[in-house]
mmCIF file of C-alpha atoms in Angstrom:
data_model
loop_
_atom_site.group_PDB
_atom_site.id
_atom_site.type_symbol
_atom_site.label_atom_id
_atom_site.label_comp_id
_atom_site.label_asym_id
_atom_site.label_seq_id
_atom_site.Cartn_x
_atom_site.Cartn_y
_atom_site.Cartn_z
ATOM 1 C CA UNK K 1334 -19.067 17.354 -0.409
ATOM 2 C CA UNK K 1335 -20.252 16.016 -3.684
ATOM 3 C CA UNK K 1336 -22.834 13.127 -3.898
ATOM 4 C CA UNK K 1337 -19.430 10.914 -5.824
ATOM 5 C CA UNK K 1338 -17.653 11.840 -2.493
ATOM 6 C CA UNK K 1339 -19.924 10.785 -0.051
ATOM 7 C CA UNK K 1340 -20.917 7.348 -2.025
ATOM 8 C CA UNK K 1341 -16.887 6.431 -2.253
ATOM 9 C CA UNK K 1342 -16.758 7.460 1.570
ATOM 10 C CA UNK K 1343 -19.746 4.797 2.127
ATOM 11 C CA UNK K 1344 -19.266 1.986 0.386
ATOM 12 C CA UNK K 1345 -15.506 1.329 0.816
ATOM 13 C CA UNK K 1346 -16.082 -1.713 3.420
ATOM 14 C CA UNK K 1347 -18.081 -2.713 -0.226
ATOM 15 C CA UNK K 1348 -15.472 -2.358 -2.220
ATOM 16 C CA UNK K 1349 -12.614 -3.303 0.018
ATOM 17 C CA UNK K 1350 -14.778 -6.562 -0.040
ATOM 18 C CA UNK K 1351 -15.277 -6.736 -3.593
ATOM 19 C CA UNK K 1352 -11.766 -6.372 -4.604
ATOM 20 C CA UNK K 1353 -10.787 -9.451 -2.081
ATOM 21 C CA UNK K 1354 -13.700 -11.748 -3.658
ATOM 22 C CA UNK K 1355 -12.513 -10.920 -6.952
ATOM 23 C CA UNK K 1356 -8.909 -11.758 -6.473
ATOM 24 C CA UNK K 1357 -10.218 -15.266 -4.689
ATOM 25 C CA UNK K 1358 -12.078 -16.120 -7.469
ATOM 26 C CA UNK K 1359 -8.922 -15.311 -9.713
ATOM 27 C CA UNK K 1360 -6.897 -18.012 -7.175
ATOM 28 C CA UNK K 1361 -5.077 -15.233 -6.201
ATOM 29 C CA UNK K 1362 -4.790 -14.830 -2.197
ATOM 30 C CA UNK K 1363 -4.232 -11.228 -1.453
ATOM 31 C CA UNK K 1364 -2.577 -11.890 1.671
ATOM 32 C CA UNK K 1365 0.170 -14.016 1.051
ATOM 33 C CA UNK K 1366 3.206 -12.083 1.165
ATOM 34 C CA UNK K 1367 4.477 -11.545 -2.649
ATOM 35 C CA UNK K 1368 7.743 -12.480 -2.197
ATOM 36 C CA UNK K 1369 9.230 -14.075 -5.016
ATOM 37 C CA UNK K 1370 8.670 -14.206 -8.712
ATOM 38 C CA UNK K 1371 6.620 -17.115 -8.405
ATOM 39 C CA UNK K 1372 3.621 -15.357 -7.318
ATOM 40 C CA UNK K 1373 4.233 -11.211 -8.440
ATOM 41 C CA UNK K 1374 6.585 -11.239 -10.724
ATOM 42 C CA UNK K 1375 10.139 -10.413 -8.463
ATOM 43 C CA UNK K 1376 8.409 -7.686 -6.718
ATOM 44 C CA UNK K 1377 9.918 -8.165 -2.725
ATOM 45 C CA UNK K 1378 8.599 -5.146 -0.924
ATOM 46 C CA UNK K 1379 5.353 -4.127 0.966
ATOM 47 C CA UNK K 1380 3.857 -0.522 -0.914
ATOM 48 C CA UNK K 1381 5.545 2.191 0.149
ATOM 49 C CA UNK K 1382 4.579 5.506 0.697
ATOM 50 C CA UNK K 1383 6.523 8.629 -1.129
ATOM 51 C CA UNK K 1384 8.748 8.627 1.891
ATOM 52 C CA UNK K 1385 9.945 5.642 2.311
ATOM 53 C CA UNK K 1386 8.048 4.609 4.865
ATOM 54 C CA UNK K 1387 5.785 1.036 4.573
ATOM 55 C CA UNK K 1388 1.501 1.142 4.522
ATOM 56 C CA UNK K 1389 0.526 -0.783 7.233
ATOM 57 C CA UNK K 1390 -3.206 -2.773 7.473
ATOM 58 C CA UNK K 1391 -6.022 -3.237 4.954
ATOM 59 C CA UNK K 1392 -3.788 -0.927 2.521
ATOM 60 C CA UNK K 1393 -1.184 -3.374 2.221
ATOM 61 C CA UNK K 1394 -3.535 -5.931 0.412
ATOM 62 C CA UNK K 1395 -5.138 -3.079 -1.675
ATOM 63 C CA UNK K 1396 -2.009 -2.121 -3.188
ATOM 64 C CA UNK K 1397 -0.402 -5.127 -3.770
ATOM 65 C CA UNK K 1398 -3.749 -6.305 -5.502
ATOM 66 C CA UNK K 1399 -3.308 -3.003 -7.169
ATOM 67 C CA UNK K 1400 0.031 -3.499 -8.272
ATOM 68 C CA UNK K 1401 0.063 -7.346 -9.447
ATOM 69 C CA UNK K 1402 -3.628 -6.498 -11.581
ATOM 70 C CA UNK K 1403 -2.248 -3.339 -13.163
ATOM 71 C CA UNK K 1404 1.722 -4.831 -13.632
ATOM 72 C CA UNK K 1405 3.516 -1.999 -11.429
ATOM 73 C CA UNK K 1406 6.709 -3.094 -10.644
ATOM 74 C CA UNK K 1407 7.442 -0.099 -8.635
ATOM 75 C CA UNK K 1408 6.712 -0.946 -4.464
ATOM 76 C CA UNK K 1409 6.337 3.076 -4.164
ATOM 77 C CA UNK K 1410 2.616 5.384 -4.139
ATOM 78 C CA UNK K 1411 2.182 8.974 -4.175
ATOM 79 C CA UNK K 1412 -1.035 11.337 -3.920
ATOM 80 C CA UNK K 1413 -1.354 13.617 -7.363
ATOM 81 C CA UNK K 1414 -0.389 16.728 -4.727
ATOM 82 C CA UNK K 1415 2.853 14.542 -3.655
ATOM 83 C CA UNK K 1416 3.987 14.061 -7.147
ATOM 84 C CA UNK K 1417 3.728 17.522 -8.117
ATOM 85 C CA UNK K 1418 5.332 18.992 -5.002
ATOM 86 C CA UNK K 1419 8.569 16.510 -5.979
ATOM 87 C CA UNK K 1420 8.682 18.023 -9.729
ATOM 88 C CA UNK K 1421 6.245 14.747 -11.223
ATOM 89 C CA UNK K 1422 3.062 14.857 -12.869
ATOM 90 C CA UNK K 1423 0.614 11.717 -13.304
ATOM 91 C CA UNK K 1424 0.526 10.495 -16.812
ATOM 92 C CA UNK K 1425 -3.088 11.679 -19.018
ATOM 93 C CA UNK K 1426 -5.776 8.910 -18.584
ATOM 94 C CA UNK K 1427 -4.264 7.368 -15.227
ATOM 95 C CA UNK K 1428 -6.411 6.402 -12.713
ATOM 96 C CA UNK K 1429 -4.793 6.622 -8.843
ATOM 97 C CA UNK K 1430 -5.518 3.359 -6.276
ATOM 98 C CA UNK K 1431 -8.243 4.003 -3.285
ATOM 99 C CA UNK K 1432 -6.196 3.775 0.390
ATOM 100 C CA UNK K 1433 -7.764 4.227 3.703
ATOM 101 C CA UNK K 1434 -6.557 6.398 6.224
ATOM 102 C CA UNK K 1435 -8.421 5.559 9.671
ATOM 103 C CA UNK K 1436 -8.004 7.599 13.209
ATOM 104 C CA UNK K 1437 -9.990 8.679 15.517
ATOM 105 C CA UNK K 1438 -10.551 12.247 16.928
ATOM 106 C CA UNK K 1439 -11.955 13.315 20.691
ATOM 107 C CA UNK K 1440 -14.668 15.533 21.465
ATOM 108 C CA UNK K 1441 -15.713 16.959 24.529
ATOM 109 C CA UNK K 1442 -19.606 17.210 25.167
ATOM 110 C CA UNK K 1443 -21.616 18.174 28.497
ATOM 111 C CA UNK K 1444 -23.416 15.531 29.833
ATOM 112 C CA UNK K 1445 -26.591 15.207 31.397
ATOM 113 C CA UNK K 1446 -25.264 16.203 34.809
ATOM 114 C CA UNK K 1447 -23.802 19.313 33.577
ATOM 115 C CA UNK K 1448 -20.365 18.008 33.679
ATOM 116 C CA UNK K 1449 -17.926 17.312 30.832
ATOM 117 C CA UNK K 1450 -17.082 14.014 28.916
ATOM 118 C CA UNK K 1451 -14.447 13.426 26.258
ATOM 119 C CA UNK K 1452 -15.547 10.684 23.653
ATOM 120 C CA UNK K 1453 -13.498 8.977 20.875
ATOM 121 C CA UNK K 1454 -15.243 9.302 17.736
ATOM 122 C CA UNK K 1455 -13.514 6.882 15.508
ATOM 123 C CA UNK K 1456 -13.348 8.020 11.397
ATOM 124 C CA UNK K 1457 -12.254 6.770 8.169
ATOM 125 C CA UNK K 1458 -11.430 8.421 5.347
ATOM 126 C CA UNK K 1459 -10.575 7.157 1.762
ATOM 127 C CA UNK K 1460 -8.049 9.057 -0.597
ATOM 128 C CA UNK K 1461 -5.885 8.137 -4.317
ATOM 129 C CA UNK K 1462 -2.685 7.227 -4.538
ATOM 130 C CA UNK K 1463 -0.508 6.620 -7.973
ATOM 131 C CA UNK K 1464 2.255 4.134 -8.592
ATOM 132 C CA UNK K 1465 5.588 5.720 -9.542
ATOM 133 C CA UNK K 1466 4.642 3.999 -12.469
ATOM 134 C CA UNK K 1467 2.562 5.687 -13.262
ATOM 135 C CA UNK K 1468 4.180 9.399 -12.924
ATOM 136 C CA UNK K 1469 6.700 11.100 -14.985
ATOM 137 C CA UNK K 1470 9.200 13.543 -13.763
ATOM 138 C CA UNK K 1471 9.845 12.160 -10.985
ATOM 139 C CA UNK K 1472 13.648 12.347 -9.255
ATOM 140 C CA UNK K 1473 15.546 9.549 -10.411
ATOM 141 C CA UNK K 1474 15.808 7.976 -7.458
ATOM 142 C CA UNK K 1475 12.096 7.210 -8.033
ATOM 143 C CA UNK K 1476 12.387 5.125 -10.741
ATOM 144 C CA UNK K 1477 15.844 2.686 -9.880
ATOM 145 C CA UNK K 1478 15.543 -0.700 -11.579
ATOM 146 C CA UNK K 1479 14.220 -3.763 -9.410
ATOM 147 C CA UNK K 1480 16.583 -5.777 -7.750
ATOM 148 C CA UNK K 1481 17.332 -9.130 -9.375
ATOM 149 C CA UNK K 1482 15.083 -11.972 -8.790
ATOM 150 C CA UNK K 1483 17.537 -14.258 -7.010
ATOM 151 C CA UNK K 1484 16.900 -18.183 -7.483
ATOM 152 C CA UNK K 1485 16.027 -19.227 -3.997
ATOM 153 C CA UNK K 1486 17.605 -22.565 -4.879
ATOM 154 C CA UNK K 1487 21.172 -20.999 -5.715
ATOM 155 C CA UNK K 1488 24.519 -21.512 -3.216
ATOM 156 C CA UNK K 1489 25.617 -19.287 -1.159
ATOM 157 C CA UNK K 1490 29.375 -18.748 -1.027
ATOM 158 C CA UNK K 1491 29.831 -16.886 1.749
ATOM 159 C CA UNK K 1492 27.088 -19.252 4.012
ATOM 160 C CA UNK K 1493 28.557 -22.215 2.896
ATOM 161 C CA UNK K 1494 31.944 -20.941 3.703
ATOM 162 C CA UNK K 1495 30.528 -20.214 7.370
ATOM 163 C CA UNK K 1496 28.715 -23.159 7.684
ATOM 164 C CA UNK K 1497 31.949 -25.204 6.973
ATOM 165 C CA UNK K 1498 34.015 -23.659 9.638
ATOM 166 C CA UNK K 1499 31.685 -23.839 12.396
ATOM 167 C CA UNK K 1500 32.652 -27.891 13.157
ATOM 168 C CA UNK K 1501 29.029 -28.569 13.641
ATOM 169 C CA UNK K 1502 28.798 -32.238 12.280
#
């Protein structure tokens, strides 16, 4: 392990930290929900991993602080292995996002009667990710446009319609 490895490993509750103070002290509050173009510019998704599948905890904030401070519109993060394994390559000079993976493993020891004992040993372990922005070569189905900002003020047809016919007054 190289002496860049193990400082990135130890000072992540730093840096997680950092990157919240510095988005408070841009007014931006990195856990509101980005919903709406008001706040992120359309994007209406939580990150998502290559699969399809949502980040969940502290890596939800880090990517969406990511994504609104480097102007991803993509919702969708890869590792540099994950891109090339789907046919993609990350673009010269890009630099991937820090996520945390955390877990915990169990080890058996003896203790000091002779007999065994399984402990938890929580861990946490830091890796980079890349916004599909970021990566060329992709599948296309990587790179579909953004859905339409809809104006949250607009009519509904269809509700209305619904709402009529009920014969709630």
């Amino acid at each position: 392990m190289s002496r860049k490895e193990i400082g990135e490993r130890g000072d992540i509750y730093a840096r997680i930290t950092e990157r919240i103070v510095a988005d408070l002290e841009k007014g931006v509050r990195p856990w509101i929900q980005p919903w709406s173009a008001a706040n992120a510019t359309g994007r209406i998704t939580r990150p998502l991993r290559h699969t399809g599948a949502p980040y969940s905890g502290m890596n939800v904030l880090l990517l969406w602080s990511e994504a609104m401070a480097r102007g991803f519109a993509s919702p969708t993060w890869m590792t540099f292995k994950q891109a090339a394994e789907l046919g993609g390559h990350v673009r010269k000079g890009e630099s991937g996002s820090i996520v945390i993976y955390a877990s915990r493993f169990t080890k058996t020891e003896t203790d000091a009667h002779g007999g065994e004992v399984e402990r938890d040993i929580p861990f946490l372990k830091t890796y980079r990710v890349f916004n599909v922005d970021q990566i060329e070569g992709l599948p296309a189905n990587f790179y579909l446009p953004p859905p339409p900002v809809l104006d949250p003020m607009a009519r509904i047809e269809h509700a209305d319609w619904f709402f009529a016919h009920t014969g709630a007054v």
